Amino acid sequence: MISVKVKAIMDIADLFGCNEQVVSLPEGSKLSDLLDALGRKYGQAFAEILSKIYKNEKEKHNRDLHLFLNGRNIVFLEGLETKLNDGDELFFLSPVGGG
Amino acid sequence: MLKGGYMGKILRVNLTTQTYAEENTTEELASNFIGGAGLGIKYLFDEVPAGADALGQDNKLIFAPGPLTGTSAPCASRMAVVAKSPLTSAVGMCTTGGYFPAELKFAGYDALIIEGKAERPVYLWINEGKVSFRRAEKLWGTNTFDCQQLIKDELGDQNIRISCIGPAGELQSRIACIINERRAAGRKGLGAVMGAKNLKAIAVRGHKTVPVACENDYREARSRMLKTMKESPVLYSAFANTGTPMVVEATWGLGIFATRNWSATGEWNPVEKLGIKANNSRKIGKEHCYNCPVACSQLKLAREGIYTGSLSVPEFETIYAFGGQTGVDNLDSIIAADRLCDELGLDSISTGVAIGFAMELYEKEVLTKNDTDGIELNFGNHEAMFKLVSKIGYRKGFGALLADGVKCAAEKIGGNAEKYAMHVKGLELPGYDVRGAKAHGLNYATSYTGADHNRGYVFQEIFGIPEPEAVDRFAYEGKGRLTKWNQDIRTATCDCPTMCAFLLDMAFPANAAQNSADMLSSLTGLNFTPQEIEKIGERVNNLARAFNVREGFTRKDDNLPERILTEPLKEGGSKGHYISRTELEKMLDEYYYERGWSAEGVPTRRKLLDLGLKNAAEELEKMGVL
Ligand code: SF4
């Protein structure tokens, strides 16, 4: 098994009930497997987020939600097909602005 | 003859002679520089001689709203405040919102240029075409809130709008700001320029309306603008209810919430104590700028300890400066420190960064209690942080050492203190640890005002917005082009017309130039295309660069603090990353190339002529750098 740290803020942190959690997955899992595992844990509300993520995957000009694996936007990795390693960190960046 | 957007007049005030004159706003000026920052920098370049003392007679202080300011355009509430900066000696340009900028238009002016120096403290009273110089001895020493109220009472009109300085500006602290209402032209020490001129405040009242050239087109452009704002995934939802503190959480997730004088970024989770929920638990209301349907300013009341009762609107940057930078996790102390900065007229970013700098030196035993007036200046000590704010504002004791910013303090302390001074060109770093956002780092290095997030905010890296294209924040390739784009688009669509820059990333990341072209063309009757809008951004950035070159700035000043260039982040979402010297140099090469500048970072004659900046080309030629 591998452990992946999942970080989230704002609406998604509210859904998760925390900003950080660790999820265990079988060796060889991909990012999509991690999302499936979270889908099983958080049900319908997370399914809606998932559909956004899958929609964004196809859209070049996504402004909704961004996923960062070990700090890197997954559009610069293999997207949802990216293979996960023990100790990886996934961050859900909800739409944010200002600053 | 200008048909819309402009009031047609620029007010020039001489404090030495206590005289004033009106000049025409020309079509040439409007078409080439729009207004706001463009107009201000044009006058600065033309009228403030090379090498002028920023706190002397020759410096000018220019207040410039834009054509959209004071109209029914949403979030066009702003003005640029421009002078040579006493903190950086480069162009000092800040924008501020609120109500004063629109009132200046209602009084009939596209800009106010202040020259000279009054013999005794005065304030200006601009009442619809009439200007009077009023004695301000009694106001000298008042905080900015009391000052505004006292002037309204004295003039017998509670609807007057006022820009003023607090004690920090009077004492010419190089990190002093100018306050209007609860808003600040915050950075680069413009408050000191005002203080050096013995000008305590400017009071304005007017009843004119801003003319519109093509009513129907303007109405349509405005509807499109409002519609695009509604389509934003964040503007009217999270942002309107949370404001900028949401960025605390985003930067934590990305591992770039700068912490403990940038020595511990990524090693601390600020979300619980300084994040959205903590902020919202202190929220008692909202404020907005002139004609803003968003109202992002969240009024917060400190509710605990010695800070109880302090009321303020700490933005993300202030939470970074008094929180992350100083390692303080007591939000009430941050609210109180923010309030104190507004009262004293201090830039909260520079003040917090200066305190964090001193804390690191204290922990490293470069400074001891003997230096700090007995204050135990450890990271995380919120009482020490709070105490230091007023010492800085009043230039008292140890505070006097920090009152001119970290660059100056490091020079006075000597040794290797400069190594811990987080600034570029003298301007303290804002709160994004650029080791995990490299274009943001390049923007800090090259912005014409020093380390300024507002002159070329890299929303592509910080918020993941893929416009004009998706960007890998850890890569350095392509960042020269991106930085030029960000700087030019922001200047042209926000700082000149004006438009609140929050709209740029949240509503118009993909079509800001088109939106500005539509709004400005219909409002003014002049023909602005999106391409021309972008070119105006480029023109203004080149003119500002030419000003800095004339002041002696070179490639070596486009730098970053040593820590950024040598210390990889140890933890968090950007672990292992930093900007190496080689990467910075490569980014600079690319940036200069994209800008059409020489390898030394000097705009070429060809570029300046192409942008219609013949005067700037001649000036640089005289210096022998062209
Ligand atoms: S969004 Fe905020 S800063 Fe911008 S104009 Fe509105 S209230 Fe002012």
XYZ file of C-alpha atoms and ligand atoms in Angstrom:
733
model
C 0.000 0.000 0.000
C 0.986 3.622 -0.506
C -0.049 6.708 1.470
C -1.009 9.945 -0.253
C -1.626 13.198 1.566
C -4.734 15.032 0.330
C -4.971 18.765 0.980
C -7.996 20.963 0.308
C -9.357 24.402 1.094
C -12.687 26.192 1.208
C -15.683 24.257 -0.172
C -13.776 21.011 -0.645
C -12.191 21.205 2.810
C -15.700 21.695 4.196
C -16.842 18.576 2.402
C -13.854 16.593 3.639
C -14.217 18.030 7.126
C -10.500 18.825 7.195
C -7.701 20.542 5.308
C -5.411 17.549 5.312
C -5.872 13.816 5.382
C -3.912 10.746 4.397
C -5.430 8.186 2.031
C -4.044 4.661 1.602
C -4.113 3.072 -1.846
C -2.751 -0.077 -3.455
C 0.684 0.127 -5.080
C 0.492 1.225 -8.695
C -2.583 3.415 -8.180
C -3.205 6.354 -10.445
C -4.643 9.752 -9.647
C -8.026 8.619 -10.950
C -7.950 5.750 -8.412
C -7.411 8.239 -5.609
C -10.367 10.300 -6.816
C -12.487 7.144 -6.951
C -11.499 6.322 -3.382
C -12.503 9.818 -2.279
C -15.720 9.411 -4.266
C -16.563 6.274 -2.310
C -15.843 8.055 0.949
C -17.743 11.295 0.300
C -20.607 10.174 -1.938
C -22.835 12.406 -4.045
C -21.326 15.770 -3.083
C -17.892 14.608 -4.139
C -19.334 13.075 -7.306
C -20.286 16.581 -8.360
C -16.747 17.770 -7.789
C -15.472 14.765 -9.696
C -17.635 15.603 -12.672
C -16.109 19.093 -12.637
C -12.644 17.590 -12.610
C -13.412 15.254 -15.509
C -14.977 18.121 -17.442
C -11.957 20.316 -16.751
C -9.631 17.604 -17.971
C -11.083 18.118 -21.409
C -11.240 21.887 -21.285
C -8.270 24.008 -22.174
C -9.563 27.055 -20.359
C -10.645 25.575 -17.071
C -11.178 28.180 -14.384
C -13.020 26.040 -11.863
C -10.802 23.717 -9.960
C -7.171 22.771 -10.278
C -5.336 19.731 -9.011
C -1.711 19.929 -7.984
C 0.314 16.788 -7.410
C 3.452 17.460 -5.401
C 2.876 21.100 -6.208
C 2.648 20.679 -9.963
C -0.560 21.323 -11.840
C -1.584 17.915 -13.182
C -1.987 19.346 -16.681
C 1.824 19.246 -16.750
C 1.847 15.601 -15.633
C -0.146 12.750 -17.094
C -3.436 14.236 -15.920
C -5.668 11.744 -14.131
C -3.508 8.923 -15.477
C -0.539 10.107 -13.405
C 0.872 7.264 -11.343
C 1.015 7.858 -7.614
C 3.931 7.131 -5.305
C 4.134 6.689 -1.558
C 4.334 10.102 0.158
C 2.777 12.039 -2.719
C 0.707 15.093 -1.947
C -2.439 16.126 -3.837
C -3.877 19.621 -3.441
C -7.367 20.664 -4.562
C -7.209 24.363 -5.421
C -10.740 25.719 -5.469
C -11.409 28.878 -7.488
C -9.678 31.701 -5.659
C -9.017 35.295 -6.546
C -7.753 38.574 -5.202
C -4.582 38.939 -3.259
C -11.992 68.177 -27.688
C -12.547 65.118 -25.539
C -16.148 63.969 -25.597
C -16.446 61.577 -22.707
C -14.687 60.004 -19.744
C -12.450 62.996 -19.207
C -13.309 66.143 -17.296
C -10.956 68.014 -19.608
C -8.788 69.637 -16.931
C -5.685 68.841 -14.950
C -5.150 70.832 -11.771
C -1.608 71.929 -11.015
C -0.940 73.168 -7.520
C 2.262 74.776 -6.324
C 2.699 74.591 -2.568
C 5.728 76.888 -2.478
C 3.921 79.789 -4.108
C 0.459 78.714 -2.958
C -0.886 79.107 -6.474
C -2.760 76.847 -8.825
C -3.565 76.593 -12.499
C -5.738 74.479 -14.738
C -4.400 72.816 -17.868
C -6.264 70.996 -20.603
C -6.295 67.227 -20.780
C -5.244 66.683 -24.363
C -6.516 64.090 -26.799
C -2.944 63.044 -27.430
C -2.402 62.312 -23.746
C -5.702 60.437 -23.547
C -5.076 58.308 -26.644
C -1.508 57.398 -25.743
C -1.684 56.987 -21.975
C -5.433 56.678 -21.174
C -5.116 58.132 -17.663
C -4.281 56.856 -14.164
C -0.805 55.335 -14.016
C -0.113 56.157 -17.662
C -0.836 59.820 -17.213
C 1.000 59.987 -13.884
C 4.151 58.320 -15.197
C 4.124 60.548 -18.297
C 4.156 63.678 -16.110
C 6.711 62.142 -13.750
C 9.101 61.391 -16.599
C 8.654 64.792 -18.221
C 8.788 66.929 -15.101
C 10.848 65.320 -12.346
C 14.525 65.726 -13.211
C 16.998 62.838 -12.997
C 18.497 62.495 -9.552
C 15.846 64.643 -7.868
C 15.613 64.202 -4.105
C 12.393 62.229 -3.623
C 11.789 64.174 -0.416
C 12.841 67.492 -1.912
C 11.177 70.387 -3.728
C 11.652 68.888 -7.179
C 9.639 65.743 -6.671
C 6.008 65.922 -7.724
C 3.042 64.054 -6.351
C 0.431 63.187 -8.934
C -3.069 61.909 -8.248
C -4.625 60.514 -11.391
C -7.974 58.757 -11.715
C -8.794 57.316 -15.126
C -11.531 58.033 -17.648
C -13.707 55.236 -16.261
C -13.320 56.430 -12.672
C -16.487 57.998 -11.369
C -18.659 56.618 -14.165
C -21.280 53.888 -13.871
C -18.657 51.316 -14.880
C -18.356 48.643 -12.183
C -15.233 48.685 -10.010
C -13.729 51.720 -11.765
C -13.227 53.398 -8.435
C -9.521 53.915 -8.508
C -6.754 56.382 -9.086
C -2.998 56.152 -9.418
C -0.747 58.068 -7.067
C 2.654 58.697 -8.616
C 5.930 60.253 -7.476
C 9.565 59.346 -7.407
C 9.691 56.876 -4.524
C 11.788 57.814 -1.499
C 11.975 54.115 -0.643
C 13.295 52.854 -3.974
C 14.336 55.998 -5.919
C 12.454 54.376 -8.806
C 8.958 55.177 -10.065
C 6.616 55.163 -7.096
C 3.152 54.228 -8.307
C 0.283 52.887 -6.234
C -3.396 52.697 -6.888
C -6.106 53.263 -4.329
C -9.860 52.827 -4.476
C -12.646 54.016 -2.225
C -14.409 57.293 -2.961
C -11.764 60.014 -3.193
C -10.761 59.181 -6.786
C -14.312 59.541 -8.122
C -14.778 62.755 -6.135
C -11.717 64.264 -7.824
C -13.460 63.670 -11.148
C -16.711 65.166 -9.827
C -14.697 68.233 -8.853
C -13.746 68.516 -12.511
C -10.250 67.035 -12.735
C -8.546 64.206 -14.588
C -5.467 64.647 -12.436
C -3.950 66.699 -9.660
C -0.253 67.559 -9.810
C 1.334 68.828 -6.628
C 4.616 70.709 -6.774
C 6.955 72.460 -4.368
C 6.786 72.527 -0.615
C 4.652 74.530 1.771
C 6.450 76.558 4.405
C 4.086 75.402 7.116
C 1.680 72.446 7.322
C -1.277 72.958 5.026
C -4.135 71.044 3.566
C -5.692 71.614 0.174
C -9.380 72.220 -0.226
C -10.561 71.592 -3.758
C -14.154 72.606 -4.032
C -15.438 72.358 -7.572
C -12.909 74.525 -9.368
C -11.903 76.568 -6.327
C -8.698 75.697 -4.532
C -7.696 76.990 -1.138
C -4.610 76.395 0.960
C -5.679 75.952 4.555
C -3.579 75.894 7.665
C -2.963 72.438 9.054
C -0.843 73.058 12.152
C -3.715 71.846 14.305
C -4.081 68.691 12.217
C -0.364 67.882 12.297
C 0.073 64.848 14.520
C -3.465 63.530 14.101
C -4.078 60.020 12.905
C -5.610 59.564 9.475
C -9.127 58.817 10.704
C -9.288 61.786 13.056
C -7.728 63.986 10.403
C -10.468 63.109 7.911
C -13.202 63.755 10.453
C -11.710 67.041 11.665
C -11.502 68.382 8.117
C -15.093 67.406 7.357
C -16.181 69.152 10.537
C -14.101 72.236 9.813
C -15.478 72.555 6.289
C -18.985 71.672 7.403
C -19.643 68.918 4.886
C -19.598 65.254 5.823
C -19.547 64.193 2.174
C -16.123 65.650 1.462
C -13.551 63.026 0.499
C -10.065 63.236 1.891
C -6.619 61.812 1.170
C -4.211 62.357 4.014
C -1.116 61.241 5.841
C -0.667 60.190 9.437
C 2.269 60.754 11.786
C 4.444 58.345 9.745
C 4.125 60.503 6.643
C 4.738 63.664 8.643
C 7.935 62.122 9.976
C 8.876 61.159 6.423
C 9.078 57.454 7.069
C 9.980 55.939 3.728
C 7.338 53.258 4.269
C 4.562 55.782 4.941
C 1.376 55.644 2.895
C -1.467 57.945 1.938
C -4.911 57.084 3.290
C -8.310 57.969 1.863
C -11.293 56.745 3.865
C -10.041 53.291 4.923
C -8.081 52.766 1.686
C -4.386 53.239 1.093
C -2.056 54.272 -1.666
C 0.042 51.986 0.372
C 3.481 51.306 -0.894
C 6.777 52.952 -1.916
C 6.656 55.671 0.737
C 4.388 58.119 -1.067
C 3.165 59.317 2.342
C 6.681 60.597 3.027
C 6.607 62.606 -0.207
C 3.415 64.264 0.993
C 4.905 64.821 4.458
C 8.049 66.346 2.976
C 5.820 68.828 1.160
C 4.171 69.778 4.459
C 0.899 68.662 2.939
C -1.267 66.959 5.546
C -4.333 66.332 3.422
C -6.302 66.995 0.280
C -10.032 67.513 0.658
C -12.240 67.283 -2.408
C -15.875 67.887 -3.211
C -17.627 68.161 -6.550
C -20.963 67.725 -8.247
C -20.068 67.334 -11.909
C -20.890 64.145 -13.777
C -18.483 62.321 -16.035
C -19.690 62.724 -19.647
C -20.322 59.690 -21.848
C -19.552 60.003 -25.568
C -21.621 57.187 -27.081
C -24.420 56.353 -24.652
C -25.810 53.274 -26.423
C -22.473 51.622 -27.080
C -21.386 52.375 -23.554
C -24.540 50.867 -22.068
C -24.022 47.725 -24.112
C -20.346 47.442 -23.214
C -21.207 47.893 -19.552
C -23.889 45.177 -19.735
C -21.387 42.793 -21.288
C -18.931 43.653 -18.558
C -21.468 42.979 -15.798
C -22.470 39.721 -17.471
C -18.877 38.526 -17.624
C -18.450 39.398 -13.963
C -21.506 37.273 -13.137
C -19.987 34.317 -14.979
C -16.897 34.340 -12.766
C -16.623 31.150 -10.711
C -15.480 33.100 -7.677
C -16.194 36.847 -7.783
C -19.744 37.019 -6.423
C -19.581 33.780 -4.534
C -16.537 33.160 -2.400
C -14.696 36.437 -3.001
C -17.564 38.781 -2.185
C -18.036 37.014 1.137
C -14.464 36.326 2.050
C -12.273 38.842 0.278
C -8.569 38.373 -0.125
C -7.989 36.313 3.063
C -8.963 33.254 0.974
C -5.522 33.576 -0.559
C -4.002 32.540 2.787
C -5.452 29.085 2.184
C -4.518 28.902 -1.494
C -0.910 29.909 -0.842
C -0.677 27.449 2.037
C -1.819 24.644 -0.260
C 0.755 25.634 -2.858
C 3.439 25.930 -0.188
C 4.109 29.606 -0.890
C 2.633 31.419 2.128
C 5.856 33.195 3.052
C 6.698 32.507 6.660
C 9.134 33.833 9.286
C 11.023 36.244 7.095
C 10.903 33.604 4.357
C 12.994 31.175 6.400
C 10.207 28.683 7.075
C 7.749 28.832 4.180
C 5.801 25.583 3.903
C 6.633 24.537 7.458
C 3.545 26.021 9.068
C -0.169 25.615 8.437
C -1.879 28.999 8.921
C -5.340 27.849 7.816
C -6.920 27.287 11.226
C -5.712 30.468 12.896
C -5.476 32.879 9.951
C -7.683 31.295 7.297
C -11.218 31.985 6.123
C -13.119 30.664 9.144
C -10.966 32.561 11.617
C -11.408 35.717 9.573
C -15.141 35.266 9.174
C -15.577 34.769 12.927
C -14.394 38.384 13.389
C -16.402 39.780 10.507
C -18.975 42.436 11.359
C -19.747 43.875 7.932
C -18.555 44.762 4.471
C -17.414 47.877 2.693
C -17.125 48.675 -0.964
C -15.493 51.189 -3.215
C -17.379 53.639 -5.417
C -19.911 51.845 -7.604
C -18.603 48.378 -6.823
C -21.188 45.592 -6.878
C -18.743 43.136 -5.279
C -17.908 44.765 -1.927
C -14.941 42.602 -1.083
C -13.700 44.489 1.987
C -14.511 42.503 5.091
C -14.664 44.617 8.225
C -13.293 42.719 11.177
C -13.440 43.383 14.874
C -10.706 42.075 17.164
C -12.339 40.392 20.089
C -9.611 39.257 22.423
C -6.957 40.503 24.799
C -5.407 43.923 24.476
C -6.595 44.068 20.865
C -10.304 43.959 21.719
C -12.274 46.598 19.874
C -9.860 47.218 17.019
C -11.699 47.439 13.732
C -10.022 46.956 10.393
C -10.005 45.264 6.997
C -6.866 43.144 6.966
C -6.286 41.923 3.440
C -4.255 38.867 2.509
C -1.053 40.880 2.275
C -1.491 42.270 5.766
C -2.187 38.821 7.161
C 1.036 37.670 5.514
C 3.023 40.648 6.759
C 1.906 40.592 10.397
C 1.145 36.868 10.444
C 3.264 34.676 8.186
C 6.256 36.962 8.031
C 6.417 37.432 11.809
C 5.231 33.900 12.657
C 2.302 35.406 14.581
C -0.884 33.316 14.602
C -2.988 35.677 16.707
C -5.488 37.147 14.244
C -6.719 39.789 16.690
C -3.221 41.237 16.936
C -3.054 41.338 13.140
C -6.356 43.221 12.951
C -5.065 45.672 15.560
C -1.715 46.101 13.800
C -3.520 46.730 10.529
C -5.725 49.335 12.183
C -2.674 51.003 13.687
C -0.946 51.104 10.298
C -3.991 52.819 8.781
C -4.116 55.315 11.639
C -0.406 56.107 11.550
C -0.298 55.992 7.754
C 2.119 53.101 7.380
C 2.330 50.543 4.601
C 1.302 47.345 6.362
C 3.334 45.116 4.029
C 6.605 46.970 4.476
C 5.996 47.404 8.214
C 5.343 43.698 8.786
C 8.283 42.668 6.640
C 10.531 45.047 8.578
C 9.374 43.526 11.870
C 9.934 39.962 10.613
C 13.391 40.973 9.420
C 14.213 42.341 12.884
C 12.833 39.166 14.478
C 15.157 36.980 12.470
C 18.134 39.144 13.379
C 17.072 38.953 17.030
C 16.832 35.163 16.882
C 20.244 35.058 15.222
C 21.538 37.331 18.024
C 22.643 40.007 15.578
C 20.246 42.228 17.527
C 19.799 41.956 21.290
C 17.407 43.395 23.840
C 19.790 46.333 24.128
C 18.984 47.226 20.543
C 15.247 46.566 20.692
C 14.344 48.777 23.657
C 14.095 45.656 25.802
C 11.548 43.941 23.571
C 11.917 40.169 23.206
C 11.603 40.096 19.479
C 11.134 36.395 18.827
C 9.111 35.106 15.910
C 5.520 34.566 16.971
C 5.543 37.210 19.709
C 2.399 39.116 18.807
C 2.732 41.671 21.584
C 6.230 42.566 20.430
C 5.002 42.805 16.843
C 2.167 45.107 17.858
C 4.398 47.317 20.018
C 6.844 47.791 17.196
C 4.201 49.121 14.798
C 3.693 52.329 16.750
C 7.434 52.686 17.415
C 7.956 52.568 13.644
C 5.104 54.981 12.929
C 6.414 57.507 15.427
C 10.105 56.809 14.660
C 10.624 56.056 18.333
C 13.597 54.134 19.735
C 14.223 50.891 17.868
C 11.308 51.731 15.553
C 13.359 54.535 13.988
C 15.777 51.943 12.629
C 12.967 50.174 10.746
C 10.995 53.252 9.702
C 12.767 53.579 6.353
C 12.362 49.940 5.340
C 14.586 46.877 5.476
C 17.170 47.942 2.909
C 17.997 51.065 4.841
C 17.880 49.215 8.179
C 20.244 46.521 6.886
C 22.732 49.175 5.772
C 22.667 50.721 9.233
C 22.969 47.381 11.038
C 25.798 46.278 8.758
C 27.460 42.854 8.783
C 25.448 40.360 6.805
C 22.068 41.873 7.726
C 21.324 42.556 4.029
C 21.165 38.789 3.529
C 17.972 38.751 5.600
C 16.446 41.908 4.139
C 13.625 40.739 1.895
C 13.271 43.432 -0.736
C 13.833 44.255 -4.389
C 15.075 47.773 -5.196
C 14.242 48.629 -1.583
C 10.581 47.595 -1.725
C 9.712 44.843 0.755
C 8.449 41.572 -0.696
C 4.720 40.840 -0.753
C 3.457 37.514 0.540
C 3.969 34.989 -2.230
C 7.093 32.929 -1.788
C 8.299 33.099 -5.345
C 10.450 29.999 -5.019
C 7.229 28.176 -5.895
C 6.029 30.707 -8.492
C 8.886 31.692 -10.733
C 7.189 34.202 -13.004
C 5.990 35.901 -9.862
C 9.667 36.090 -8.900
C 10.586 37.550 -12.260
C 7.835 40.121 -11.823
C 9.225 41.100 -8.408
C 12.660 41.438 -10.004
C 11.528 43.541 -12.962
C 8.462 45.505 -11.885
C 9.169 49.211 -12.293
C 8.237 49.822 -8.662
C 10.352 47.085 -7.041
C 8.929 43.904 -5.495
C 5.323 44.646 -6.303
C 2.745 41.891 -6.788
C 0.300 44.455 -8.121
C 2.270 45.436 -11.197
C 2.140 42.049 -12.876
C 0.282 39.559 -10.708
C 0.833 36.042 -12.012
C -2.636 34.569 -11.592
C -1.597 31.749 -13.900
C 0.788 30.451 -11.233
C -1.073 31.377 -8.060
C -4.641 30.502 -9.056
C -3.943 28.038 -11.858
C -5.920 30.138 -14.372
C -4.800 28.988 -17.838
C -4.987 32.366 -19.613
C -3.480 33.135 -22.029
C -2.173 29.601 -21.428
C -1.580 27.099 -18.641
C 1.683 27.613 -16.794
C 3.918 25.290 -14.795
C 4.805 27.414 -11.793
C 8.101 25.615 -11.174
C 9.409 26.082 -14.704
C 11.460 29.114 -15.681
C 11.128 28.786 -19.455
C 8.512 31.042 -21.014
C 8.335 33.239 -17.932
C 9.863 36.252 -19.657
C 7.051 36.361 -22.179
C 4.421 35.710 -19.522
C 5.761 38.458 -17.257
C 5.727 41.012 -20.032
C 2.146 40.037 -20.830
C 1.008 40.249 -17.206
C 2.693 43.604 -16.624
C 1.356 45.180 -19.792
C -2.204 43.886 -19.543
C -2.519 44.906 -15.923
C -1.151 48.367 -16.554
C -3.376 48.934 -19.555
C -6.641 47.475 -18.292
C -6.451 48.221 -14.559
C -3.934 50.915 -13.646
C -4.761 53.368 -16.453
C -8.529 53.301 -17.204
C -9.093 52.442 -14.083
C -10.513 49.052 -13.139
C -10.103 47.197 -9.863
C -7.414 44.621 -10.585
C -9.381 41.937 -8.777
C -11.573 41.774 -11.856
C -8.620 40.929 -14.051
C -8.028 37.455 -12.674
C -11.548 36.714 -11.485
C -13.613 37.944 -14.439
C -11.448 38.994 -17.382
C -8.337 36.819 -17.523
C -9.154 35.972 -21.137
C -10.598 39.190 -22.529
C -9.466 42.163 -20.482
C -8.095 44.080 -23.462
C -11.364 43.656 -25.381
C -13.390 44.732 -22.354
C -11.252 47.837 -21.832
C -11.347 48.668 -25.534
C -15.148 48.450 -25.579
C -15.640 50.394 -22.371
C -13.106 53.106 -23.181
C -14.077 53.579 -26.823
C -17.754 53.979 -26.044
C -17.108 56.169 -23.020
C -14.562 58.506 -24.584
C -15.453 58.439 -28.269
C -11.785 57.715 -28.996
C -10.994 54.554 -30.888
C -9.233 52.033 -28.655
C -8.704 48.561 -30.129
C -7.593 45.623 -27.951
C -4.213 45.750 -29.717
C -3.821 49.423 -28.893
C -4.791 48.784 -25.292
C -1.997 46.210 -25.016
C 0.383 48.619 -26.684
C -0.480 51.332 -24.178
C 0.440 48.890 -21.406
C 3.750 48.329 -23.121
C 4.266 52.077 -23.615
C 3.703 52.865 -19.948
C 5.996 50.060 -18.775
C 8.710 51.257 -21.153
C 8.406 54.844 -20.039
C 8.597 53.770 -16.402
C 11.654 51.697 -17.243
C 13.229 54.671 -18.994
C 12.648 56.743 -15.852
C 14.411 54.104 -13.771
C 17.287 53.805 -16.248
C 17.674 57.567 -16.115
C 17.892 57.232 -12.323
C 20.767 54.805 -12.758
C 19.044 51.435 -12.438
C 20.644 48.597 -14.395
C 20.262 44.874 -14.908
C 21.921 44.193 -11.580
C 18.995 45.869 -9.816
C 16.578 43.361 -11.382
C 17.475 40.998 -8.622
C 15.996 38.860 -5.876
C 17.090 38.441 -2.243
C 19.876 35.935 -1.736
C 17.595 33.600 0.217
C 15.344 33.109 -2.823
C 18.375 32.322 -4.978
C 20.127 29.933 -2.617
C 17.760 28.269 -0.138
C 15.343 25.631 -1.480
C 12.038 25.416 0.379
C 12.241 22.662 2.958
C 8.594 21.657 3.312
C 5.116 21.990 1.830
C 3.674 22.170 -1.644
C 6.782 23.723 -3.191
C 9.339 21.647 -1.316
C 12.760 21.539 -2.924
C 12.155 24.504 -5.218
C 13.998 27.797 -5.473
C 15.084 30.194 -8.206
C 18.742 29.634 -8.937
C 20.935 32.520 -10.059
C 21.194 30.855 -13.475
C 17.417 30.592 -13.750
C 16.965 34.235 -12.818
C 19.524 35.326 -15.404
C 17.872 33.171 -18.072
C 14.459 34.573 -17.211
C 15.866 38.102 -17.414
C 17.424 37.366 -20.817
C 14.096 36.137 -22.101
C 12.197 39.025 -20.531
C 14.492 41.677 -22.026
C 14.302 39.942 -25.397
C 10.501 39.888 -25.288
C 10.471 43.551 -24.308
C 12.852 44.512 -27.092
C 15.414 45.767 -24.603
C 19.185 45.403 -24.645
C 20.907 42.661 -22.668
C 21.517 45.336 -20.044
C 17.798 45.862 -19.699
C 17.726 49.242 -21.443
C 14.849 49.910 -23.851
C 16.291 50.220 -27.367
C 15.844 53.316 -29.488
C 13.779 51.273 -31.908
C 11.425 50.093 -29.200
C 11.014 53.573 -27.731
C 10.355 55.133 -31.127
C 7.942 52.368 -32.037
C 6.005 53.232 -28.886
C 6.078 56.940 -29.655
C 8.449 57.699 -26.774
C 10.839 59.962 -28.654
C 11.457 62.130 -25.611
C 12.530 59.100 -23.556
C 14.867 57.991 -26.359
C 16.490 61.423 -26.393
C 16.920 61.422 -22.626
C 18.587 58.018 -22.609
C 20.733 59.063 -25.529
C 21.961 62.060 -23.549
C 23.053 59.653 -20.818
C 24.942 57.593 -23.360
C 23.105 54.355 -22.535
C 21.186 54.058 -25.780
S -13.744 44.412 -5.542
Fe -13.103 45.222 -3.552
S -11.258 46.479 -3.941
Fe -12.275 46.094 -5.923
S -13.585 47.872 -6.239
Fe -14.834 46.335 -5.209
S -14.666 46.715 -2.993
Fe -13.025 47.874 -4.063
